[in-house]
Each structure stands twice: as structure tokens, then as C-alpha cells.
Coordinates of C-alpha atoms in Angstrom, one line a residue:
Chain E
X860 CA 112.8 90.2 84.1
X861 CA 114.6 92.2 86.8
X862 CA 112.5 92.5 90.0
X863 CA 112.4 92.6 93.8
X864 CA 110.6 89.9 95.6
X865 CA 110.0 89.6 99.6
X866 CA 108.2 86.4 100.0
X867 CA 106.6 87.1 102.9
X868 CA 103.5 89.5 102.7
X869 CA 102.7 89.3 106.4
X870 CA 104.8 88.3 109.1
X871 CA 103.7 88.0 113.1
X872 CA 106.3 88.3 115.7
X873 CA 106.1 88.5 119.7
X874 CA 107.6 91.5 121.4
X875 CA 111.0 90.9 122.8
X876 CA 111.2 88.0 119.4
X877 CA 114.2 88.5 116.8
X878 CA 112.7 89.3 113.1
X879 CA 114.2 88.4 109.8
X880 CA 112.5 89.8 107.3
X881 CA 113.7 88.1 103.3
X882 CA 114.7 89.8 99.9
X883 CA 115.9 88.7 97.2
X884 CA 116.7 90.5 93.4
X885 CA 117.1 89.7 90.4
X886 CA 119.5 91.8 88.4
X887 CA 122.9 90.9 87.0
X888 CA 125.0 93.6 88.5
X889 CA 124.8 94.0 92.5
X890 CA 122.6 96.8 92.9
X891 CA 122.6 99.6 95.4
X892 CA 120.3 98.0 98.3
X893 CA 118.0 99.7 100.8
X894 CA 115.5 98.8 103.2
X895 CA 112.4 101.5 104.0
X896 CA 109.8 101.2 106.4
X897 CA 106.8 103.0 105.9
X898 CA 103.9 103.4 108.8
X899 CA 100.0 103.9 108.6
X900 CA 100.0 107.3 106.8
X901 CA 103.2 108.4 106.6
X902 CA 106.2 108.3 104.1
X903 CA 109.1 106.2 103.2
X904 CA 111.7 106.0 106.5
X905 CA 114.8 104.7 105.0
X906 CA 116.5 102.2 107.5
X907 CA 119.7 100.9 106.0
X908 CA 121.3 101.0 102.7
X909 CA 124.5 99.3 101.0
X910 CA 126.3 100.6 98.1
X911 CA 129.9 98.6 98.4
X912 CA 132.5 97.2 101.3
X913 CA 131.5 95.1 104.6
X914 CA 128.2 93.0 103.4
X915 CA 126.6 93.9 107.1
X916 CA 125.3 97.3 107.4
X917 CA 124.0 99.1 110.4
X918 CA 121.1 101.5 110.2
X919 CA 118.8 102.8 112.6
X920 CA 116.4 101.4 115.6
X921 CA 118.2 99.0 116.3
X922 CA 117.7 97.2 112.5
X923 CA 120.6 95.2 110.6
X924 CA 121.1 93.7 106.8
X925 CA 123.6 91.6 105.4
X926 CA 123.8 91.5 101.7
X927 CA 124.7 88.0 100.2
X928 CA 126.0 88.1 96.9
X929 CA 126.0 84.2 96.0
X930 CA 122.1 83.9 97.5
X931 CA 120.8 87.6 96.0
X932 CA 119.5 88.1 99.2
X933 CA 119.5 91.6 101.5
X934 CA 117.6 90.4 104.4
X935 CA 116.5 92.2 107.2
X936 CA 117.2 91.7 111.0
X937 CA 116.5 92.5 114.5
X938 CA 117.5 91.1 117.5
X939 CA 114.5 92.0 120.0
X940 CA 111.5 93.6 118.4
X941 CA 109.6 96.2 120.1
X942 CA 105.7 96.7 119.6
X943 CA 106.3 100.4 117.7
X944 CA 108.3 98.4 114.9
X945 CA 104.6 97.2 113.8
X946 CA 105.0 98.9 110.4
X947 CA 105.4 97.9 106.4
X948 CA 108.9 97.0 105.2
X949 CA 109.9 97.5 101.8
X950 CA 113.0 96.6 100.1
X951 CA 114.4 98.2 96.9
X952 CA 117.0 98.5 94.9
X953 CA 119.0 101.0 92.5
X954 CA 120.5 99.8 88.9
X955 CA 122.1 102.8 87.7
X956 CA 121.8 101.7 83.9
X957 CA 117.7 101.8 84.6
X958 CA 118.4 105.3 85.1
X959 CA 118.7 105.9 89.2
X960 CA 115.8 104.7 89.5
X961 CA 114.2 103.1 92.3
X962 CA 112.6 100.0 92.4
X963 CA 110.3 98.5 95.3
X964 CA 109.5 94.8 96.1
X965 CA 105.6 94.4 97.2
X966 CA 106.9 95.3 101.1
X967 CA 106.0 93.1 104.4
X968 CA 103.8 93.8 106.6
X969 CA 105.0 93.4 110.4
X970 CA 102.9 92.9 113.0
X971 CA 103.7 92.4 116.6
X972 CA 102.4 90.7 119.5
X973 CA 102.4 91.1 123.2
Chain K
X1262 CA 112.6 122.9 103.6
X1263 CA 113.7 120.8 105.9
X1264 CA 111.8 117.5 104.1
X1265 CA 109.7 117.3 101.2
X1266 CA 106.6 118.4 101.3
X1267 CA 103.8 117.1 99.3
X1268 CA 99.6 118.7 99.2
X1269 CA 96.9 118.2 99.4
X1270 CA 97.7 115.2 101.7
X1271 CA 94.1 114.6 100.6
X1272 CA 92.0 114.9 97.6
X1273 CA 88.7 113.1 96.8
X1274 CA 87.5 113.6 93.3
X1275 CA 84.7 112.3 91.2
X1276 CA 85.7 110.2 88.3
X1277 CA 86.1 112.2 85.0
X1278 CA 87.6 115.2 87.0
X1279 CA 90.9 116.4 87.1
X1280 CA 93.5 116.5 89.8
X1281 CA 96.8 118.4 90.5
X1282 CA 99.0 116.7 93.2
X1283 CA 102.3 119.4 94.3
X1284 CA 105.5 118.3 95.3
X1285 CA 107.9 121.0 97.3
X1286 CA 111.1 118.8 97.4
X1287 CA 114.1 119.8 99.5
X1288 CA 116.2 123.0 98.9
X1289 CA 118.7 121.8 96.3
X1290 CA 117.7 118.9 95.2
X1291 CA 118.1 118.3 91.9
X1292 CA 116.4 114.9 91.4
X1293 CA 113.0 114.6 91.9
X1294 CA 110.7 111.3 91.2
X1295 CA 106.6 110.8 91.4
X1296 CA 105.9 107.3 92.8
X1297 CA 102.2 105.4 93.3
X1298 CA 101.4 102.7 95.3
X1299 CA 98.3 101.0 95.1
X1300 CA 96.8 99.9 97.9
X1301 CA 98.6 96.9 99.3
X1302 CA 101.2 97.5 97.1
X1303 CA 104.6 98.3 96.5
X1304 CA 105.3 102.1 95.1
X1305 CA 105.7 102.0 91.5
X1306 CA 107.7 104.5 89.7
X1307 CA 106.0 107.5 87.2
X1308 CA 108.8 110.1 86.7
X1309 CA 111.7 111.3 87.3
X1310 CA 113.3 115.1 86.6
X1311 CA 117.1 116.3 86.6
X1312 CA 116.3 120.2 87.9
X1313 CA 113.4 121.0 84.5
X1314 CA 113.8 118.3 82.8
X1315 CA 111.8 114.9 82.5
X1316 CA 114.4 112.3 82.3
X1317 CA 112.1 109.5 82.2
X1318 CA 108.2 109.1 82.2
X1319 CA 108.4 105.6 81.3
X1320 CA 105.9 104.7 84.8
X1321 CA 103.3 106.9 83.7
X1322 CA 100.4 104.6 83.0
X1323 CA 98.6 106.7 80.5
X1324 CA 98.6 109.8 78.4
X1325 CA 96.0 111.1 81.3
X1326 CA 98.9 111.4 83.3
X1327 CA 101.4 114.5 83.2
X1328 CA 104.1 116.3 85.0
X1329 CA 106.0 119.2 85.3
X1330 CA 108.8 121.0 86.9
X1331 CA 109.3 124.2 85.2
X1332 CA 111.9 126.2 87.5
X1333 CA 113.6 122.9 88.6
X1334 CA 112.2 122.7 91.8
X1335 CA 108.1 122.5 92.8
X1336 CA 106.8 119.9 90.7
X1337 CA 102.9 119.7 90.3
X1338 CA 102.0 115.7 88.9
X1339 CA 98.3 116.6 87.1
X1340 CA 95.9 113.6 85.9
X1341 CA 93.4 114.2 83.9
X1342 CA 89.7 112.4 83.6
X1343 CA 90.4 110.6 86.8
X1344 CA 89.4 107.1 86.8
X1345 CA 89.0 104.4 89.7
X1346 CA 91.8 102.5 89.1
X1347 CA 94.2 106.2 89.6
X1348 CA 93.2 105.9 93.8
X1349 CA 96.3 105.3 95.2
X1350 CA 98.8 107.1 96.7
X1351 CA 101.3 109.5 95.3
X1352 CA 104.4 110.0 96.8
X1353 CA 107.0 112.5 95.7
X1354 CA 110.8 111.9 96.5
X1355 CA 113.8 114.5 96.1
X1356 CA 117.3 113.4 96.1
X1357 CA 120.7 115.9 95.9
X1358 CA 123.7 116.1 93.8
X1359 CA 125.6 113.3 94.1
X1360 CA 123.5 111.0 96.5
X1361 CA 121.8 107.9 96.0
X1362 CA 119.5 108.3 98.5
X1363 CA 115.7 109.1 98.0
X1364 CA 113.9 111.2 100.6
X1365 CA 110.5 110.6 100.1
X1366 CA 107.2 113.1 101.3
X1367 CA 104.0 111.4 103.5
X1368 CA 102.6 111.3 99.5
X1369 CA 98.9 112.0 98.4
X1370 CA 96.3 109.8 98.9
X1371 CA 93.7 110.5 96.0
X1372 CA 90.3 108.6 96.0
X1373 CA 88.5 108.7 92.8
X1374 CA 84.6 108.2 93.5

């Protein structure tokens, strides 16, 4: 079945620490990718996204992906994590022949320490 | 609007009654999808609309669960008989011609007593 795992539910890094957060999929086709972070109460913030072309994308606050076509992997960096980045982390992705839709791994909760 | 905009942002209801949850997406989107994420979970997809029409309900989990988007832009996700297992929260997310990009509202987090 086609799916979106991040194995890590919980992850614990120090302040001033670099962060890789892990996702994989499962889909035949490479998928439009995205990373969203979503904090106590509030809505989906998308981060990053890739659709096509150079495998490392930029987004904002300072976050990073590289997608990894032979591994299925999208993960999620940071160089130097800053206590407000405490948040949940979703990745998902877009298969255009499920109909544009949207769909979600279980998310990782970050939590950091100072 | 500026963002979407989703009310109430909170609804406590007694099991058996039934809820209406708005979505006010942005001005000109013509996409618009219903999410729900369980607690501690990942938001799962309900529906999606193309301006009026329900291209897919394939995520609604029961015949309890119905939405609408008459003039192709407020859409208004209504369940019915409201169980336990429907607390979560609903988020609504609007997306324009042409983009792939969801922008998603803070969502509606219903309790079911």
C-alpha cells in the first residue's frame, strides 16, 4: 500500500544541536514532497516542498531537505536548532493519479532542550 | 481573505447532536479539501471540491458525514449524530489554479462529550 512513514514519533534535541528529522514513501512514481510543521493550536506551516530539478531544497527558518530517489527518503534538516522550532513535523506527499490529494505521514514531534 | 479561515475554532457537542464546521478559503481558490486529525495523529483526508463540485469524498468515514460548497467558495463540513470517535480536529485547506500547494486554516477542534 502506498503510505508515508516518519519513524521517529518523538525526537529530543539540545538548542544550538543539528536535527534530521527521516521520511520515507512508498509510491512508484516520485511524488511532489513537502514538509509542514504544525504548532500547539495552530495550522499547517508549510516549510519546503519539491516538485522536480536540484534534489536539495531551501525553505524557510533556516530548514533544509534533500530528496533521495534510490533511498525514497525526503529528510529534514537543520544545522543549529533554536528552542521556538519545538513544534510537530509532518511530511506528505502529492500523487497526482490519487487525485491532488494530500497525504500525511503520522508527523514527529520535536522537542528541544536547553 | 488573506488566509483561510475556519469557525467555530471550537465546538463541544453532546454525542447524538449535530455539528456544522465552516471553511472561508482564500479568494480564488478553486480547490478546497476537509482534513481530520486525530489526536496524535497525522491529518487524514475527507474531501476535496473543484469550485461546487465534490471531486472526491472517498475519506469520509461514514454516511454521518457531509459536505458542501454550493457557490464554489464557503464550504460548511456538517456531521450528523456525533459520536466519540468524530473529536478530532478539522482542518480546511484551499489551494489556486494551477498550484500544488495546500494552504491550510488553524482547523476545528470538536469534542464530542
Amino acid at each position: 500500500a502506498q503510505s508515508v512513514t516518519q519513524p521517529d514519533i518523538h525526537i529530543t534535541v539540545s538548542e544550538g544541536a543539528s536535527l534530521e528529522l527521516r521520511c520515507n514513501y512508498s509510491y512508484g512514481a516520485t511524488p511532489y514532497l513537502f514538509w509542514y510543521v504544525q504548532s500547539p493550536g495552530q495550522g499547517l506551516q508549510l516549510l519546503l516542498k519539491y516538485f522536480s530539478g536540484d534534489t536539495l531544497v531551501q525553505g524557510i527558518k533556516g530548514f533544509e531537505a534533500e530528496f533521495k530517489r534510490s533511498q525514497s527518503s525526503f529528510n529534514l534538516r537543520k544545522p543549529s536548532v533554536h528552542w521556538s522550532d519545538a513544534a510537530e513535523y509532518f511530511c506528505a506527499v502529492v500523487l497526482m493519479e490519487y487525485g491532488n490529494k494530500l497525504v500525511f505521514g503520522a508527523g514527529t514531534i520535536l522537542r528541544v532542550k536547553s | 481573505g488573506a488566509g483561510v479561515s475556519q469557525s467555530p475554532r471550537y465546538k463541544v457537542a453532546k454525542r447524538g447532536q449535530d455539528v456544522a464546521l465552516r471553511c472561508d478559503p482564500i479568494s480564488g481558490h478553486v480547490s478546497l479539501f476537509w482534513y481530520q486529525q486525530a489526536l496524535g495523529q497525522g491529518p487524514e483526508f475527507l474531501t476535496y471540491f473543484q469550485n461546487e463540485a465534490q471531486l472526491d469524498k472517498s475519506g469520509l468515514p461514514s454516511d454521518r458525514f457531509f459536505a458542501e460548497r454550493p457557490e464554489g467558495s464557503v464550504s460548511t463540513l456538517k456531521i450528523q449524530r456525533t459520536q466519540q470517535e468524530d473529536s478530532a480536529v478539522y482542518l480546511c485547506a484551499s489551494r489556486g489554479p494551477g498550484a500544488n500547494v495546500l494552504t491550510f486554516g488553524a482547523g476545528s477542534r470538536l469534542t464530542v462529550l
